[in-house]
Structure formats: C-alpha cells, structure tokens
Short mmCIF file of C-alpha atoms in Angstrom, two decimals:
data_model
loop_
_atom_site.label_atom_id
_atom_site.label_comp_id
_atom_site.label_asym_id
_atom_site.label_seq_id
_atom_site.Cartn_x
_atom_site.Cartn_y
_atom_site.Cartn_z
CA UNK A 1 -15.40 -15.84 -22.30
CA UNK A 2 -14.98 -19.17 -20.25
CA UNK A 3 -13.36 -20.99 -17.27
CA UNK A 4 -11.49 -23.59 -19.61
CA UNK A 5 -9.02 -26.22 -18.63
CA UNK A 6 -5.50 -26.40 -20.10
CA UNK A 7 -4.83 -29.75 -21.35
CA UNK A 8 -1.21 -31.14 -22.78
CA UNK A 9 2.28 -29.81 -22.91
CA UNK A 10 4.11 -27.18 -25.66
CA UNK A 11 2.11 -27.69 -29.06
CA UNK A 12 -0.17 -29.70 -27.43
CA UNK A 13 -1.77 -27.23 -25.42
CA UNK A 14 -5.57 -27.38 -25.20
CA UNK A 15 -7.76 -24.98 -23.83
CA UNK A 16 -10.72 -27.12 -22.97
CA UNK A 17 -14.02 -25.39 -21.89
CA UNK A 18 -16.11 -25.52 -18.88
CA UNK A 19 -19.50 -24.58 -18.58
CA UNK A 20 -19.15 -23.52 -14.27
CA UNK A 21 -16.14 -22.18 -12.45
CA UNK A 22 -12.97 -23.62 -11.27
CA UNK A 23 -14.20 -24.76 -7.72
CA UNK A 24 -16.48 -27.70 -8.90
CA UNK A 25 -15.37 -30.41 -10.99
CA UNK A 26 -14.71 -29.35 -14.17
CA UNK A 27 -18.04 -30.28 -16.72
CA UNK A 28 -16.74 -29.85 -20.34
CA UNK A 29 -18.68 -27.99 -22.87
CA UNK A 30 -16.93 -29.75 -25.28
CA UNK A 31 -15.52 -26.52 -26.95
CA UNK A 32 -12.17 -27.25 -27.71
CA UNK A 33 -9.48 -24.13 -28.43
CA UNK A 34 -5.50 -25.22 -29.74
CA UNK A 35 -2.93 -22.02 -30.11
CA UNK A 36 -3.87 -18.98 -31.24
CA UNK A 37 -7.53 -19.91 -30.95
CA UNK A 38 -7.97 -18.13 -27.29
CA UNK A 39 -6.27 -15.50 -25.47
CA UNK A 40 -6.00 -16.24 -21.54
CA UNK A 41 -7.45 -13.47 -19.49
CA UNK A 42 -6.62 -13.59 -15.85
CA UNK A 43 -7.31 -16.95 -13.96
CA UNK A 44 -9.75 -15.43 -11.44
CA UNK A 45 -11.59 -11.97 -10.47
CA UNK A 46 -10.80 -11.70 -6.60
CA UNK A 47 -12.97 -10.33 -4.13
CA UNK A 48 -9.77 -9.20 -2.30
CA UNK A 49 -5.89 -9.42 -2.90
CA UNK A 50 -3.73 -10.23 0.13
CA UNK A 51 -0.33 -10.03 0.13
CA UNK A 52 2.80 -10.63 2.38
CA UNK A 53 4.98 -7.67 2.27
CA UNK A 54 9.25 -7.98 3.65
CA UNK A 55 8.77 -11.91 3.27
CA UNK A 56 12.13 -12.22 1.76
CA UNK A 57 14.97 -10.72 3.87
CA UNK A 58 16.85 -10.14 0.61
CA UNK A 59 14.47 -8.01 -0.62
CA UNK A 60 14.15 -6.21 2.65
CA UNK A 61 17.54 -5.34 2.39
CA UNK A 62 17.57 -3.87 -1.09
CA UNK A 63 14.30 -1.96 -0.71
CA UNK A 64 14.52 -0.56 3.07
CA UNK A 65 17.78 -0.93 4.09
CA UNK A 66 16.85 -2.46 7.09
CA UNK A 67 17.27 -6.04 8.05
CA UNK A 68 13.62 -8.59 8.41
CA UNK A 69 14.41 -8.64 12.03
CA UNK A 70 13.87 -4.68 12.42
CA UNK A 71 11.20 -4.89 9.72
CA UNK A 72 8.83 -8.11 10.14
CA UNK A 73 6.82 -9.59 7.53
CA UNK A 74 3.76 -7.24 7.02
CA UNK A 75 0.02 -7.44 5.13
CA UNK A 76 -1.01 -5.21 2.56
CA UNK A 77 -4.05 -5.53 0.29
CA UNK A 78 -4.14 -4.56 -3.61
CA UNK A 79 -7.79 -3.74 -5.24
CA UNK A 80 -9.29 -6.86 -7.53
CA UNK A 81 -9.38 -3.44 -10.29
CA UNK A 82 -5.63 -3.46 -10.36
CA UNK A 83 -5.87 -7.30 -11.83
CA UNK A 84 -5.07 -8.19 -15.39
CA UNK A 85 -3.93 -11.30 -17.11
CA UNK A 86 -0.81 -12.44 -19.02
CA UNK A 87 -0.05 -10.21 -21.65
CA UNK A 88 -1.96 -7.62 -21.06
CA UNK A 89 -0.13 -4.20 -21.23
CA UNK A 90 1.10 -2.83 -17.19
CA UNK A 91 0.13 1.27 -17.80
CA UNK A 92 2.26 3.57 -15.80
CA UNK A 93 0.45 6.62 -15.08
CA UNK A 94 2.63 9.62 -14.95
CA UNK A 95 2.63 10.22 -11.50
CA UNK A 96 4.41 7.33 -10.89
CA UNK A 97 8.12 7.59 -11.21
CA UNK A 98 9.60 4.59 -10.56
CA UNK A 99 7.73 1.41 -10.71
CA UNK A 100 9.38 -1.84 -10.19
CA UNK A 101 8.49 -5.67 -10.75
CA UNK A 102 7.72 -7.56 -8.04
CA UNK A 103 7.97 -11.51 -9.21
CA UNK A 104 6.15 -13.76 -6.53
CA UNK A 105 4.17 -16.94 -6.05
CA UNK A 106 0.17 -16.62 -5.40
CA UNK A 107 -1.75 -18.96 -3.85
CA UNK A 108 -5.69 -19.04 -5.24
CA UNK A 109 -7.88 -19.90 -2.54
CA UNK A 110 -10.82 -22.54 -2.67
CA UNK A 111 -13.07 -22.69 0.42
CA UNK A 112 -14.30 -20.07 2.41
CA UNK A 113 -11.73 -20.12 5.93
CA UNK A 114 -11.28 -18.68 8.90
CA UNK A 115 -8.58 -19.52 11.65
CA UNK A 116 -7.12 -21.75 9.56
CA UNK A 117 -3.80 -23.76 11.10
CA UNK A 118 -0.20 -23.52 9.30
CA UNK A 119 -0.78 -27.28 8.69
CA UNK A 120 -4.15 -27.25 7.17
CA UNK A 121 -3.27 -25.19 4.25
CA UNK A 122 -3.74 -27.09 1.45
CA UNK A 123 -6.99 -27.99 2.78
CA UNK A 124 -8.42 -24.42 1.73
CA UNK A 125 -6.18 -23.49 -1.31
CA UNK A 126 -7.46 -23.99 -5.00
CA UNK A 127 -3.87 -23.97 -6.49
CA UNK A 128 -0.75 -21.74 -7.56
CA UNK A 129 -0.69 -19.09 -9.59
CA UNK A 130 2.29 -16.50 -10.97
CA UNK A 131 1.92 -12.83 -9.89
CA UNK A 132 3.64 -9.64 -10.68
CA UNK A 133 3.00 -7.19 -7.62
CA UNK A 134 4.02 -4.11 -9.48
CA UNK A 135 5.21 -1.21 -7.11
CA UNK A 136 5.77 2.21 -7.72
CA UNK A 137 8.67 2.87 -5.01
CA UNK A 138 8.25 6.61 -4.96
CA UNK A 139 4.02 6.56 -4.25
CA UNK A 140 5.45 3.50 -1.50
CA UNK A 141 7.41 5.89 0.16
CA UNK A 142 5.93 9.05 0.19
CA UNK A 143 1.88 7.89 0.98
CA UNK A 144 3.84 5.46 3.77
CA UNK A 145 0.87 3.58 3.05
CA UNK A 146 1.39 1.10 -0.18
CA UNK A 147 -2.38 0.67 -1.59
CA UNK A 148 -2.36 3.42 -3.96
CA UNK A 149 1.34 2.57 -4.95
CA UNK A 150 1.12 -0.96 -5.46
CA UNK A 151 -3.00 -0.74 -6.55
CA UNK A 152 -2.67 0.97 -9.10
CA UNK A 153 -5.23 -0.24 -12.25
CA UNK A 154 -2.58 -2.99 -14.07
CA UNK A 155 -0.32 -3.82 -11.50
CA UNK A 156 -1.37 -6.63 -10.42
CA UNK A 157 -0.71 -8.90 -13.45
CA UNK A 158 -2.11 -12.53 -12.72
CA UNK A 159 -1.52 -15.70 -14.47
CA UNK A 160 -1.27 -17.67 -16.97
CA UNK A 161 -3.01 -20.02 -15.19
CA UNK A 162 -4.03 -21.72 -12.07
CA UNK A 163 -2.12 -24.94 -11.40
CA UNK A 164 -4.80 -27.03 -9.47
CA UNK A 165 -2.45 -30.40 -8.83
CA UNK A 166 -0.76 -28.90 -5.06
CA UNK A 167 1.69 -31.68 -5.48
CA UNK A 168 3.19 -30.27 -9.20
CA UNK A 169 5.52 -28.24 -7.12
CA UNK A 170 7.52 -28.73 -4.08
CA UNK A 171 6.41 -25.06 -2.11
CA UNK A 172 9.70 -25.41 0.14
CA UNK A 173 12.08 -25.34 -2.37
CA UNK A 174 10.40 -23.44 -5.59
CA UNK A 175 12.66 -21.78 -7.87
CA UNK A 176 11.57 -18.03 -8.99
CA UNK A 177 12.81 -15.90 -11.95
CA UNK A 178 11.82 -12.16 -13.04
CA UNK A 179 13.54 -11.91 -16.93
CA UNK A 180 13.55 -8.15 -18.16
CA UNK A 181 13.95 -7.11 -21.68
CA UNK A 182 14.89 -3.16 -22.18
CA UNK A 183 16.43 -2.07 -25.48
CA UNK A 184 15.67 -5.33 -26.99
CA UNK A 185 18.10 -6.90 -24.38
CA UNK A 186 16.95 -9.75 -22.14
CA UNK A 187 18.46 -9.68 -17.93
CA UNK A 188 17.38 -12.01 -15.61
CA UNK A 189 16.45 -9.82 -12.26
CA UNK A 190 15.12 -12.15 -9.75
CA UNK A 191 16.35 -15.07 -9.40
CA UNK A 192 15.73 -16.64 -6.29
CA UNK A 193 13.94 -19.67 -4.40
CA UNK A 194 10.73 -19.75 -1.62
CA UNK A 195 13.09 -21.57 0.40
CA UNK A 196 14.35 -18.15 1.46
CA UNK A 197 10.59 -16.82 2.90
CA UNK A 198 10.39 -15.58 6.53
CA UNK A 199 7.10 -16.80 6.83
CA UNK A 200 6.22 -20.24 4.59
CA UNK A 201 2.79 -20.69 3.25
CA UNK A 202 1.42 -22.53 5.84
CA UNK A 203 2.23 -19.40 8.15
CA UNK A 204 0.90 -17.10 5.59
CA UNK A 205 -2.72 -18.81 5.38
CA UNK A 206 -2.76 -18.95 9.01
CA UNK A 207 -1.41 -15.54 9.30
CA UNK A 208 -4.21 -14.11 7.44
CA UNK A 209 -7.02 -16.36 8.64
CA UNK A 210 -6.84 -15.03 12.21
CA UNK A 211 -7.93 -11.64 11.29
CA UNK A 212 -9.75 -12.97 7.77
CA UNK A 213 -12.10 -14.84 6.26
CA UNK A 214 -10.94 -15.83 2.79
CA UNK A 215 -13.50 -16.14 0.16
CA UNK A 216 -13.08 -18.25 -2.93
CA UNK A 217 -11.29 -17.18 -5.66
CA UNK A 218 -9.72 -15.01 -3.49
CA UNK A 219 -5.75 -14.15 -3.98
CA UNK A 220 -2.90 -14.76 -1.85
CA UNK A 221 0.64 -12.90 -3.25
CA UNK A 222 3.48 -14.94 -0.66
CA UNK A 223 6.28 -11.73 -1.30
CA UNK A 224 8.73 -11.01 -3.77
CA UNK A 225 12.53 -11.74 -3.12
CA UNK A 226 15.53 -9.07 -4.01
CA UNK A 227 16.43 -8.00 -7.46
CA UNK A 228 13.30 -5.72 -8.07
CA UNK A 229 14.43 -3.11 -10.63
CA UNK A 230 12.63 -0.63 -12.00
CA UNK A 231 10.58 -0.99 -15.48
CA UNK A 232 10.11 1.86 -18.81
CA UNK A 233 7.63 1.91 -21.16
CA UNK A 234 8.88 -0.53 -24.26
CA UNK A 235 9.88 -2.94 -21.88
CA UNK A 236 8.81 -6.63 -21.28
CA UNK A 237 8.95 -8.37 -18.11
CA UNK A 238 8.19 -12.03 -17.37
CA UNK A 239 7.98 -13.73 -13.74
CA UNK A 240 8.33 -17.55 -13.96
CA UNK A 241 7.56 -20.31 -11.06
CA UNK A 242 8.76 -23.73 -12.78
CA UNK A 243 6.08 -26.14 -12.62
CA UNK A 244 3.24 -22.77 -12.19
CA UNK A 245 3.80 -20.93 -15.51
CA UNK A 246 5.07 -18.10 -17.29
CA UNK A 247 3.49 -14.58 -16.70
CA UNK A 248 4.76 -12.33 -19.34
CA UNK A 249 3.36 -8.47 -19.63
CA UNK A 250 4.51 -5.63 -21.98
CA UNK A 251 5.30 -2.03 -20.33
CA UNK A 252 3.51 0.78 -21.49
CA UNK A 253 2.71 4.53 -20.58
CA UNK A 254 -1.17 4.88 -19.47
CA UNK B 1 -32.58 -11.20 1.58
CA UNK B 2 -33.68 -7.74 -0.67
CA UNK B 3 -32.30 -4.32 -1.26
CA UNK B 4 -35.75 -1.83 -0.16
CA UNK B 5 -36.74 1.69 -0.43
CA UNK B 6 -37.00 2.54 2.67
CA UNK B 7 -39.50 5.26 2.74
CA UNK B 8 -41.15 7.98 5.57
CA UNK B 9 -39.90 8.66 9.01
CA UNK B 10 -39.80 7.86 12.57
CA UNK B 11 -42.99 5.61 13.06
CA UNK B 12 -43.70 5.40 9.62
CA UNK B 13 -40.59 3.95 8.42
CA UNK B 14 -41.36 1.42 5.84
CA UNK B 15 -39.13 -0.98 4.17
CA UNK B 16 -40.02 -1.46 0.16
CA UNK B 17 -38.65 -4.31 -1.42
CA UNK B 18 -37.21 -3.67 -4.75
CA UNK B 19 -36.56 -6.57 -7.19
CA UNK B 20 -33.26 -5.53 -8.79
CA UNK B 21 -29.99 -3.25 -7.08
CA UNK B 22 -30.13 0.26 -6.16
CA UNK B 23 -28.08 1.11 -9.01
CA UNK B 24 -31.67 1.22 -11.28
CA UNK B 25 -34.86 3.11 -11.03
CA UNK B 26 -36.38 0.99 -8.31
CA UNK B 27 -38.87 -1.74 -9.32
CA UNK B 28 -41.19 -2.34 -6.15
CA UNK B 29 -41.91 -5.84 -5.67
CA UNK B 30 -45.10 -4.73 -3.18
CA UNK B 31 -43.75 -6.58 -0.03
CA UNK B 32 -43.44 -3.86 2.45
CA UNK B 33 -42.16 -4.48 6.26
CA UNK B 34 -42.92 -2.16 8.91
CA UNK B 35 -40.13 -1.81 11.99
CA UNK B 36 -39.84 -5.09 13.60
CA UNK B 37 -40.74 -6.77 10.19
CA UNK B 38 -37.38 -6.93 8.60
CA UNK B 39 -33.66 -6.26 9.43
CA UNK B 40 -31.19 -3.92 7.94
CA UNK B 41 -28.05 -5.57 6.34
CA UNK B 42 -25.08 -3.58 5.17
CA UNK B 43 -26.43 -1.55 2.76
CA UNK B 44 -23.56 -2.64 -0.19
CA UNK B 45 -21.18 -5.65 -0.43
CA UNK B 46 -18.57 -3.47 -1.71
CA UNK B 47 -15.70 -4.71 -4.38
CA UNK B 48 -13.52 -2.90 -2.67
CA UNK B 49 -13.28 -0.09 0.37
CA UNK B 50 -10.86 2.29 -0.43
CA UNK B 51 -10.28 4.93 2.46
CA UNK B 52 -8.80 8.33 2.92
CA UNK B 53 -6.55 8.38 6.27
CA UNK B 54 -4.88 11.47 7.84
CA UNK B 55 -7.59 13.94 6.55
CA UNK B 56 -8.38 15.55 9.70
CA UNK B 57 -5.73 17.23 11.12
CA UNK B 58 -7.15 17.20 14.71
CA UNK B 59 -7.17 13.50 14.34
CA UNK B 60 -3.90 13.29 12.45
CA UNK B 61 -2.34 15.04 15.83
CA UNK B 62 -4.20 13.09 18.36
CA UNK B 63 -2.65 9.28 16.71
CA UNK B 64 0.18 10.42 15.37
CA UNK B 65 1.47 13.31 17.17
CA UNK B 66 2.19 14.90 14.45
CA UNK B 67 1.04 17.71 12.25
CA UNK B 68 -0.98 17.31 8.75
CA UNK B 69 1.68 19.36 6.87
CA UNK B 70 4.44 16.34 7.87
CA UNK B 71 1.87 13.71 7.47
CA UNK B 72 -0.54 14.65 4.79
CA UNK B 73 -4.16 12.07 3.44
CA UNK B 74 -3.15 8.58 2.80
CA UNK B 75 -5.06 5.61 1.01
CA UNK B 76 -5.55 2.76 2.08
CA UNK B 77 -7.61 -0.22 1.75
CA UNK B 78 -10.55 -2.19 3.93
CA UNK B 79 -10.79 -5.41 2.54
CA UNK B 80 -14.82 -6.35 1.68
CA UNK B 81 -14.88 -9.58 4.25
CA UNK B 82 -15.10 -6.76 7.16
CA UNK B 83 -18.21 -5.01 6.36
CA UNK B 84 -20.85 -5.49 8.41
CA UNK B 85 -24.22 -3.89 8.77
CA UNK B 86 -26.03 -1.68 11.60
CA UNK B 87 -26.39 -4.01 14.80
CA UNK B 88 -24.14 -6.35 14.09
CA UNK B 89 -21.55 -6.82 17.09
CA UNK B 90 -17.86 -5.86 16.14
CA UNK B 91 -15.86 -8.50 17.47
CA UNK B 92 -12.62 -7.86 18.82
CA UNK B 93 -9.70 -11.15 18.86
CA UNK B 94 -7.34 -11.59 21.92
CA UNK B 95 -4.36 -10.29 19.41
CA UNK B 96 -5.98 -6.67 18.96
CA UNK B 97 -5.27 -5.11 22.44
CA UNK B 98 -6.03 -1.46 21.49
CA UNK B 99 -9.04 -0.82 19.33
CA UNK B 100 -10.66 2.23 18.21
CA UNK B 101 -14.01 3.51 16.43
CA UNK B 102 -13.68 6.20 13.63
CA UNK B 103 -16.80 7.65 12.37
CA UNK B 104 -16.79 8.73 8.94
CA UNK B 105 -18.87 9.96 6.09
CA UNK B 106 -18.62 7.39 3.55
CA UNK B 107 -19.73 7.64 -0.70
CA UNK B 108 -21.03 4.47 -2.27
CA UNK B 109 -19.75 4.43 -5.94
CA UNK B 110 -22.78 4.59 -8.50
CA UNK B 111 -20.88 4.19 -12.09
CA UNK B 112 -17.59 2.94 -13.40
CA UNK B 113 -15.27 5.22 -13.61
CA UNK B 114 -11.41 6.55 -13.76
CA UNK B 115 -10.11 10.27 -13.82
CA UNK B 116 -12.73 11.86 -12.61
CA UNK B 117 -12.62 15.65 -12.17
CA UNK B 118 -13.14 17.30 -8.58
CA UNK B 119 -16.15 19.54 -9.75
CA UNK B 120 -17.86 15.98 -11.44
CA UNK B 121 -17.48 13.97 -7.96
CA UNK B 122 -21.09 13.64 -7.67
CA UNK B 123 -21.95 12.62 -11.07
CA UNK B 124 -20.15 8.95 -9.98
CA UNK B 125 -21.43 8.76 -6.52
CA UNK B 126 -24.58 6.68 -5.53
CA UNK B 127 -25.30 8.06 -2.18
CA UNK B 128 -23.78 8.52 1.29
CA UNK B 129 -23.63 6.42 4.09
CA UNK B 130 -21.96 6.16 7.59
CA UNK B 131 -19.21 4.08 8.04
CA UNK B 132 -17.19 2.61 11.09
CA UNK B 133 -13.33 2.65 10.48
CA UNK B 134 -12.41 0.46 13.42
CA UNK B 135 -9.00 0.47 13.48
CA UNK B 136 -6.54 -1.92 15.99
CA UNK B 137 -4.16 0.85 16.65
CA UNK B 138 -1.20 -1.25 18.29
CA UNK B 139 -1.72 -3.66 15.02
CA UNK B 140 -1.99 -0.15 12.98
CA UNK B 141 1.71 0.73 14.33
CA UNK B 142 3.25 -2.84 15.24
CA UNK B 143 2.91 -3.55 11.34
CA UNK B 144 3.30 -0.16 9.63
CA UNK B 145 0.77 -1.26 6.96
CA UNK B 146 -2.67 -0.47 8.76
CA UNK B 147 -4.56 -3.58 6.41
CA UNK B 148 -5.21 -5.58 9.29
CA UNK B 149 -5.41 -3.69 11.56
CA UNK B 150 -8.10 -2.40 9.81
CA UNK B 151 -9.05 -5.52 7.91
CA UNK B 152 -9.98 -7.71 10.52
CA UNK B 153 -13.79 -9.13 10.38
CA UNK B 154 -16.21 -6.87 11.30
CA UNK B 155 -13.79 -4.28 11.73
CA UNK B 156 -15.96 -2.29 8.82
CA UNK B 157 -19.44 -1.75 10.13
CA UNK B 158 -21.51 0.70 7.39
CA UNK B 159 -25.09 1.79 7.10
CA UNK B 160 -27.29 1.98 8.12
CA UNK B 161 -28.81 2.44 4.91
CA UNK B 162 -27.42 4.57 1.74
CA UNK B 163 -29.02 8.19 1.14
CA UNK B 164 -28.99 8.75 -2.45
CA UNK B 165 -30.82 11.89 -2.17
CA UNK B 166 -27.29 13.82 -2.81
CA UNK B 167 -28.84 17.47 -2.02
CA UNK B 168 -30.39 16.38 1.51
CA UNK B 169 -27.07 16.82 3.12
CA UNK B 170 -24.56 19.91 2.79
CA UNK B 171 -21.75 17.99 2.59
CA UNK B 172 -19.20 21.16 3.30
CA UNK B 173 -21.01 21.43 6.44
CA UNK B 174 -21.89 18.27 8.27
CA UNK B 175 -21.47 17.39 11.62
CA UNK B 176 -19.98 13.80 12.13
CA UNK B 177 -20.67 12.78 15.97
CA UNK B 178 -19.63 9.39 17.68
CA UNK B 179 -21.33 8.31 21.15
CA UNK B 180 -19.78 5.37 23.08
CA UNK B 181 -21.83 3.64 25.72
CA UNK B 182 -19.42 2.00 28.58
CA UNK B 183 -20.96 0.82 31.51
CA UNK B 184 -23.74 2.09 31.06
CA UNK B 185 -22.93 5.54 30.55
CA UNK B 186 -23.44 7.69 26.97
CA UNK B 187 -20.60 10.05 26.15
CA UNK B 188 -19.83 12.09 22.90
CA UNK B 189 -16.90 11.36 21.76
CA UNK B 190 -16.46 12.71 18.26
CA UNK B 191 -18.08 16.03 17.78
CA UNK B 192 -16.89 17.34 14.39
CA UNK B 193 -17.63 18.64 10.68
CA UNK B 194 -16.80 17.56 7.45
CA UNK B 195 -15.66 21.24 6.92
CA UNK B 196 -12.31 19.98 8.71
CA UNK B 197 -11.81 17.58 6.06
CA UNK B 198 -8.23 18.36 4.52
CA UNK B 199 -9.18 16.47 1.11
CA UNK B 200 -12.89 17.52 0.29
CA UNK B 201 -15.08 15.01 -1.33
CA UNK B 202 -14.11 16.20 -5.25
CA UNK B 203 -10.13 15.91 -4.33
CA UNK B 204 -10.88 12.92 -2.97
CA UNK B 205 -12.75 11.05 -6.21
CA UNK B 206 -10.11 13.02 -8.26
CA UNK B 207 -7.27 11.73 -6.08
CA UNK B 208 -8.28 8.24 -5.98
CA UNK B 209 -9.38 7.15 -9.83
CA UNK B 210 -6.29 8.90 -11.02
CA UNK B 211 -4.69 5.52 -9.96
CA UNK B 212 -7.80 3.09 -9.80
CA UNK B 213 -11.34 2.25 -11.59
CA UNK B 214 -13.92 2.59 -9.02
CA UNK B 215 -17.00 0.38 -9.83
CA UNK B 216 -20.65 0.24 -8.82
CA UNK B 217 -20.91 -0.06 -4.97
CA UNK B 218 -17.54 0.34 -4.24
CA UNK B 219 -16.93 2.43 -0.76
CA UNK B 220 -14.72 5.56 0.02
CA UNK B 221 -14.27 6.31 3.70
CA UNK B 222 -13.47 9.87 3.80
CA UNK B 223 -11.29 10.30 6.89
CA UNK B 224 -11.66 10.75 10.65
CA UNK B 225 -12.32 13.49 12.83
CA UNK B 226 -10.47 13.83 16.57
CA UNK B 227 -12.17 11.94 19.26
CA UNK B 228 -11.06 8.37 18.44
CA UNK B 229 -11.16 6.15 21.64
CA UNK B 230 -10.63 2.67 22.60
CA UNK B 231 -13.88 0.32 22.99
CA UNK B 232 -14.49 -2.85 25.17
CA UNK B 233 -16.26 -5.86 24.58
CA UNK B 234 -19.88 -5.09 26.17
CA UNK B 235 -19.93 -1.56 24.84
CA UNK B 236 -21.96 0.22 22.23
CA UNK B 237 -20.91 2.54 19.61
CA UNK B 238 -23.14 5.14 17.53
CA UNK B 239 -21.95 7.00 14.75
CA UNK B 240 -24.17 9.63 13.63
CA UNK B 241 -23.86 12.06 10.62
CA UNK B 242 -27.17 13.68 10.21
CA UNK B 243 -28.94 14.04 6.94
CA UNK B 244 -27.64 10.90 6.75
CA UNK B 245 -28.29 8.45 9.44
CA UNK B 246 -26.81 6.53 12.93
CA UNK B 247 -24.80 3.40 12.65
CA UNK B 248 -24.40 1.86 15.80
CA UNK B 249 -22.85 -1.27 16.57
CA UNK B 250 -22.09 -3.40 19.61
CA UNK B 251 -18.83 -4.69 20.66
CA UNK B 252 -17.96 -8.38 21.89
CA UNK B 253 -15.04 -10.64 22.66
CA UNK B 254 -14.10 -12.71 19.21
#
C-alpha cells in the first residue's frame, strides 16, 4: 500500500508510486501500476471530517422543509472510521431505515491553519476530492444530533483521488451529479452546481478556522445540494465533480 | 515528550517513562521525574471523541427544559484538535458568549472493536479518565448541531492521566464533582454520581460500535451531571471523579 500519483488520461492511466505522502513533493519509487494492476483505497486517513450541513438551500428545502434563511448553514463532524474509498461496499446496518446519498465536493487540507481569511484559502488546501456523505434520515431525525446518523462505519465514501492542480476546476461554477442504479436501471439524482452554496469555500475554510485548527490531511465535505434519495442494498451510486473524479460505491446490507 | 507510569501517591508521585504506548505491557526506559520534574500532557491524542449527551436527566432538565423521556442520550462528536491536557488554559473566542464546563467520566478505548456486547464493555476499554465537555451553549443552540460549539480548541480538556486499573473505581457508584474558582472564591458546582447515568457504561459501548469501529485511544465522554455553569476568562475549573483523578484547567480570553 502506497501514496502513488495518477498519471495520463482514460487507458493511459498510471498509478505512479511515491515513497512519502502527498504533502511533499512527490519522490517516485519508480513502481509503476497501469489498469487493473492497483485498486485505489481512499486518498487520505483524516484526523477529523468537517462538514457544512444546509449549504444548499435546495436541499434545505427537500430535507427540512424549511427555507436556509430559517435554517443557516451548520457544522457537523463525521468519524475518520466511517471513511472508505471508491468502490468499496457502503453497509447499512439494520437499524438504519432510510439512508440517502449525499453527493458533495471535499476539500483536502494541506497546512496546519487557524483563523484562516475567506481569501487565503487556497493557501492551506491540498486539493479536491469527491465525497459521498451518506445519511440515514431516520437516525438524523430522531438522535437530533447527526454523528451517529451520518458516522456510521462506510458512509463516508472518499475518492478516487485527490486533484492537487486548484486551478483544474473553476470552484464558483462546478457542476455536480449523483447517478443511481436500482433494478439494473441508471437515474441521475443530483444534478446541480456549487454556484448554488450559501456559504462558498472561502467562507467555509474561514468558517471553520475560527473555532479550528485544521491538520493535514484533514477533510472538508462543502454540503450536498437537493435530490438526495434514499439507497437499497443491490444498488450502485456514483457522485461525480467534472474535472475531480468519479466516486462510485456498491450498496450492501452490513 | 513520553507516555510514563506514573507510580505512588501524594509526595511520592513518580513519573516512569515508558518507551512504547500504554496500549503494551510497559517497557521502563529508567528516566524517572519527581513533581516539578516533568509535565502532564493529555494523556491520549484520540482518533476520535465520541460523546454521550442527554444522559443525566437532572442535566437534560436544567439546558433543555425538558424531560429525559422527550429528549433521550444523543451522540455526538468532539473533534481531536480540542483536547488538551491538565493545566492547560481553555481559551474562550469573542464569538462564544455563553460557555460552560461539564465534568464527565470518560473511557479511553484499548482494542479495535465493533458490536460489542453491554456485559463485555470492559474487555475493550483501556482505562478511565476525566474529561472536560466545554460546551458554548448559545453556539450549542444558535446552530442546532453542538460540533462547534463543542469543537472549538481547547474546548476538550482530559486527564489528568488514564487509570487503567479498571477495579479501583466502582463505576455504578462514583461521585463526579466540579469546583469553579471566580474571583477568588471555590464553589461546588457539580455534585453527582455516575449512578444517575441514564445509559450505563455497557449500553453505552454497545450503543455506540453498533454504528462505528472504535480504535485504540479513542475517547467516550459519558454524559453530564446537573450543575453546568458559565466560566470567565481568569477563572479556574476542577473536575474531580475520585478513584480516578482532578482535571483542572484555567480559563483565558482567546
């Protein structure tokens, strides 16, 4: 098991070893991996998982009934043991009734921060990644509290990768997609833009980093917009961010 | 920077430095420090601090006048960036207008594990500690989600040391006091006993790795008795649970 970079487009894809972690400049090993060769495992082990909850007044709407304006953007925090990488299987425990997809853009960060202005962002973040902040609405509801509901072990699928170039993507305007296949038939769910976040990233890091200190590696989720639905074993669901990745995880009963 | 045994009593309190974690038989290194000679860190940097809210129904009443039947134990989650050890000042921002202490029993996690049974609880536990739940309560209620207001730096003070003797406490039966210190004057402020606890400390491991792994030093808070009150910058705060030891903490301006 390595850090590795990915090198190349479509059938060119390289997974390219490195012998230390993503925050120093990469040092090959040399070890060279092409398709079917490797299997990605989630980009990074946080130490903690933030996350903007209500960020999307869409998805406000849908879930609360409420509008943002009676229900601001909130924080919650999901366990680094709920994490797991693309294509590994999301396990829903009994208990939980109804969990839903949650299709949102992360933000991996790369320097330890505090207080950290809207403006400054970039200075502090590592790169993008594509997460799936799986929720179980009924635990949501009923604890009030959403840690055990959303940190449950598996729902927080992370990946495929970390995209380290902050200019591959314009963050304003960033087109994302939640595609669910049940009964062997394919929907798109979410389909929606960051343009439409309350708070922007810049607000989000700053947000955070006046009650915070963010550690390396550690995981920013920005909030999901509307057309969470809910997800049954047998079923596939894949977030994408254009110019982040794919994030694709089967559904399975734990 | 070591973990130690620390070893004896009163006077002849010794700090033994070990060479690996407290998770092995301990391997003295020889260096021993006498008081004055060393000083105590948090005892754990914890993966993760999952806590148990609304399990004292005394407590439940006083913050949210309510009763434990409509409002029964929560989870929630400290994040690991706001532990810090006995002595260390907890430093309140200009945003956090109302903040409380909460003095807890607290469990530090000894082995992985998931689905653990009630009657095994203390086959996965390490040892007990005290821990310091400060908690923002207008941030706690202004954002529904209490993650930052419980999240902030500092806001997570725990030691001061871990007692992994697990029979040296009756842990039905132990008295959980808080003493604040303002202007110069001592009062008790939390006089209670884990025997109020709704969620004992086997429903509690059961309850929690139903949903998640808990891993070596990870940290449950187990709840809060009554007696919760707002501190100032220049006060001090002592948590006490005996058997176990006294945390106490100052308080400054951020």
């Amino acid at each position: 098991m390595s850090f590795a970079v990915m090198d190349g487009e479509g059938d060119d894809l390289t997974a390219k070893a490195i012998a230390a972690t993503p925050f120093t400049a990469p040092q090959y090993t040399g070890k060279e991996y092409r398709e079917g060769e490797y299997r990605l495992l989630a980009p990074m082990l946080p130490g903690k998982v933030v996350a903007i909850g209500r960020n999307y007044a869409d998805h406000v709407a849908e879930v609360f009934k409420q509008s943002a304006e009676q229900l601001p953007p909130t924080l919650f925090i999901k366990p680094p043991t709920a994490v797991v990488g693309p294509g590994a299987p999301i396990r829903i425990p009994d208990f939980a009734t109804r969990v839903e997809f949650e299709g949102e853009l992360a933000l991996i960060i790369g320097k330890p921060c505090k207080n950290v202005k809207a403006d400054n962002w970039r200075d502090v973040v590592l790169g993008y990644t594509v997460v799936n902040d799986v929720s179980s609405r009924d635990l949501q509801f009923s604890d009030g509290q959403w840690a055990r509901a959303k940190g449950i072990d598996t729902f927080c699928p992370l990946g495929p990768w970390i995209q380290t170039d902050l200019d591959a993507i314009e963050t304003d305007d960033l087109p994302i997609k939640a595609r669910l296949t049940h009964g062997g038939v394919t929907e798109v769910k979410q389909d929606s833009n960051s343009n439409q976040m309350i708070m922007d990233l810049g607000e989000i890091i700053e947000f955070i980093t006046a009650s915070m200190t963010l550690l390396p590696g550690d995981v920013i989720c920005t909030g999901s917009p509307a057309g969470t639905a809910p997800m049954e074993p047998g079923d596939y669901i894949e977030i994408e961010v254009p110019g982040v990745g794919v994030l694709g995880n089967p559904v399975e009963r734990a």
